[in-house]
Short mmCIF file of C-alpha atoms in Angstrom, two decimals:
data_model
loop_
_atom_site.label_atom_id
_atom_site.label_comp_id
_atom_site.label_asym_id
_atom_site.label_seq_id
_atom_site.Cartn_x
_atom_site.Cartn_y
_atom_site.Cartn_z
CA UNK A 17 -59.15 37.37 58.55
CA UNK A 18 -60.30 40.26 56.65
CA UNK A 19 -59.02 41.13 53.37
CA UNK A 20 -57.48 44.43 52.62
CA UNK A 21 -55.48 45.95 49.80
CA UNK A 22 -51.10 45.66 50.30
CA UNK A 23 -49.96 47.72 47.06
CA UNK A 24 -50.54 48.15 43.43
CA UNK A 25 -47.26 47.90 41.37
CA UNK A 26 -45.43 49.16 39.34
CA UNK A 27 -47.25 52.55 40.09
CA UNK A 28 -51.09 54.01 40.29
CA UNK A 29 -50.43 54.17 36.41
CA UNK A 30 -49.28 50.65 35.03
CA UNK A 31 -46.38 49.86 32.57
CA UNK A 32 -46.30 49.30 29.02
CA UNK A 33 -44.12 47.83 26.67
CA UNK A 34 -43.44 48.54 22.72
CA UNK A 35 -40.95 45.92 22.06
CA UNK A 36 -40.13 42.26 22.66
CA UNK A 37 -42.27 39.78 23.66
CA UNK A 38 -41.71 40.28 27.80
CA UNK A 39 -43.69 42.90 30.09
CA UNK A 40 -41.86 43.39 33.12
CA UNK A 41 -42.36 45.26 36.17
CA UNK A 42 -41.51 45.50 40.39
CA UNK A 43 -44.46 44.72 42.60
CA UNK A 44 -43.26 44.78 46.40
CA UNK A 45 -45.31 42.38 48.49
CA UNK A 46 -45.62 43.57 51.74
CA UNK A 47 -44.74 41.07 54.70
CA UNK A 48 -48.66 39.83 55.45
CA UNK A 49 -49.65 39.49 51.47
CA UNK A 50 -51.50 36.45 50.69
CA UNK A 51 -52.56 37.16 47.19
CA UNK A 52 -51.01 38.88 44.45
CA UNK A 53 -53.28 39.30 40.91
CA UNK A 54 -51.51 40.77 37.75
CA UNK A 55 -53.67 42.03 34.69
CA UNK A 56 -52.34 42.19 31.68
CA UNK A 57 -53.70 44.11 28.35
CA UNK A 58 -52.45 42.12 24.78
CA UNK A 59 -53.26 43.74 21.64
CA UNK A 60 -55.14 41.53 18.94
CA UNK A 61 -51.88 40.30 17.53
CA UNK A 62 -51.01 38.14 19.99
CA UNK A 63 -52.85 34.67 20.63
CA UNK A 64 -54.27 33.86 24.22
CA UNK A 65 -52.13 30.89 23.98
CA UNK A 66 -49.12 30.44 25.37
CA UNK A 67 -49.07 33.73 27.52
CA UNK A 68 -47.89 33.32 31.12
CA UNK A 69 -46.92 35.38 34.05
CA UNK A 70 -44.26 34.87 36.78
CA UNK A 71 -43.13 36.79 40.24
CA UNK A 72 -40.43 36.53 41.41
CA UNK A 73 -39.46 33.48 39.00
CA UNK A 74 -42.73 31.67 40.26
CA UNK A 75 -45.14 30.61 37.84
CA UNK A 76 -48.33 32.38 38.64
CA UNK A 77 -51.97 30.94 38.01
CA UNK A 78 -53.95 32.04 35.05
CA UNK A 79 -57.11 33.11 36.10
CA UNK A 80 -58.81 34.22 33.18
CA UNK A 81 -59.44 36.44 29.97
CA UNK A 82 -62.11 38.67 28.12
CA UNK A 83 -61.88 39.90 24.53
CA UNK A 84 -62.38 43.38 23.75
CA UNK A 85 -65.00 43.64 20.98
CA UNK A 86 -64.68 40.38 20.28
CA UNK A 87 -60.99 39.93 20.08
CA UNK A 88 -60.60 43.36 17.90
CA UNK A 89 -59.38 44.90 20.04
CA UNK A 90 -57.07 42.68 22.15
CA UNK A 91 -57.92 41.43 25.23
CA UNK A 92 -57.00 41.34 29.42
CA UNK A 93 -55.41 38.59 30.56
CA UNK A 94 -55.34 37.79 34.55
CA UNK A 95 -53.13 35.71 36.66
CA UNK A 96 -52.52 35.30 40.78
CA UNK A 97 -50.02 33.49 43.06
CA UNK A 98 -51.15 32.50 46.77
CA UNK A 99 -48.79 33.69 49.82
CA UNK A 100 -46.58 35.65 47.07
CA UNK A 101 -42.96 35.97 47.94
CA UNK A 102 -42.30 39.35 50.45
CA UNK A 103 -40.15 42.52 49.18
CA UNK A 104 -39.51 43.86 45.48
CA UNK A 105 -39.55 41.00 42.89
CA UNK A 106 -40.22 41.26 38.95
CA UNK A 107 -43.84 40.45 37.39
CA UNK A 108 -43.05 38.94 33.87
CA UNK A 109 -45.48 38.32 31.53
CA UNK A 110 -44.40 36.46 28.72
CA UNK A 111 -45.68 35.93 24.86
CA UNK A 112 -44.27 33.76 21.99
CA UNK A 113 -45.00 36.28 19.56
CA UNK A 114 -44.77 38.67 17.95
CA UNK A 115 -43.46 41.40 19.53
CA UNK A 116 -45.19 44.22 20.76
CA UNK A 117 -44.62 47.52 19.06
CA UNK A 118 -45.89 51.04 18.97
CA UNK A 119 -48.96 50.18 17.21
CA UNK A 120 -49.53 46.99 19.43
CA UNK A 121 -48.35 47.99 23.12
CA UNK A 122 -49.08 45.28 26.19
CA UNK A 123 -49.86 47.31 28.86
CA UNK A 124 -49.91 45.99 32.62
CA UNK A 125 -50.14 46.13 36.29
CA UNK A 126 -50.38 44.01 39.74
CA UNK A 127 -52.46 44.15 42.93
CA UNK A 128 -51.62 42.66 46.02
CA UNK A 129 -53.63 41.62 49.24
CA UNK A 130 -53.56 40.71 52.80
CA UNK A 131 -55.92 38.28 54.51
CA UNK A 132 -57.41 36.21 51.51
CA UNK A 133 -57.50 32.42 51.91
CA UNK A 134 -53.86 30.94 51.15
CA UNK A 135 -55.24 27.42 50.27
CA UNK A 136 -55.82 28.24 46.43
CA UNK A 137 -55.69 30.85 43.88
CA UNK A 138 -59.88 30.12 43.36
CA UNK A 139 -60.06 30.36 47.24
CA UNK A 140 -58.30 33.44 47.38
CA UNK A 141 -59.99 35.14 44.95
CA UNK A 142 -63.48 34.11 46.08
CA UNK A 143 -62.60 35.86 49.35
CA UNK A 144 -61.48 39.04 47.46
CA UNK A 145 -64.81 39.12 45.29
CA UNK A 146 -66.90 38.73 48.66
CA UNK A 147 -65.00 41.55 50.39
CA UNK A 148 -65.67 43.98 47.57
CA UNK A 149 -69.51 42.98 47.64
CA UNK A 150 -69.42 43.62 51.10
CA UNK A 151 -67.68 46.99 50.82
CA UNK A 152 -68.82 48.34 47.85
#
């Protein structure tokens, strides 16, 4: 199969959040996603550990993370789910603390896909990194 892009969600322009420790957002999956990958930014006030992500209510995979000048800055935090569920669910990415606030948003947003392998979250996203080498 090839892969191709489903939607982006919540919007082109990403949510934030300046209280609480929860980011939520809709991402609708369209009926032939096989991948769904969330990014999420954390300022420097929250530790890496335990963050975690959910659609739908499903635990999602974390994938990765990279510091922003060397943690000074916060960081992005990534997670996927293989064969996501179809239709409008909620992407939650949760924190244990402290909350966000004005000074220390989370800001995020979600990317789905059609065609990638459905085996694993590694598989997956090894197809989606090959596509865009091929592409771009």
């Amino acid at each position: 199969m090839v892969v191709a892009f489903d939607a982006v969600g919540p919007s082109s322009s990403a949510t934030s959040a300046t209280s609480g420790t929860t980011l939520t957002w809709s991402h609708t999956c369209g009926a032939s996603a096989t991948l769904l990958v969330v990014d999420v930014a954390l300022p420097r006030t929250i530790a890496i550990n335990p963050v975690s992500a959910t659609y739908n209510g499903v635990a999602m995979t974390f994938i990765d993370s990279q510091a922003a000048n060397n943690g000074t800055d916060g960081y992005i935090a990534s997670f996927a789910i293989v064969n996501p569920s179809t239709g409008a669910n909620n992407v939650v990415v949760t924190t244990t603390g402290p909350a966000f606030n004005s000074g220390n948003p989370a800001e995020g947003g979600s990317t789905s896909y059609t065609g990638s392998d459905t085996t694993s979250v590694a598989a997956a996203i090894d197809n989606i990194v090959k596509a865009a080498a091929i592409s771009g």
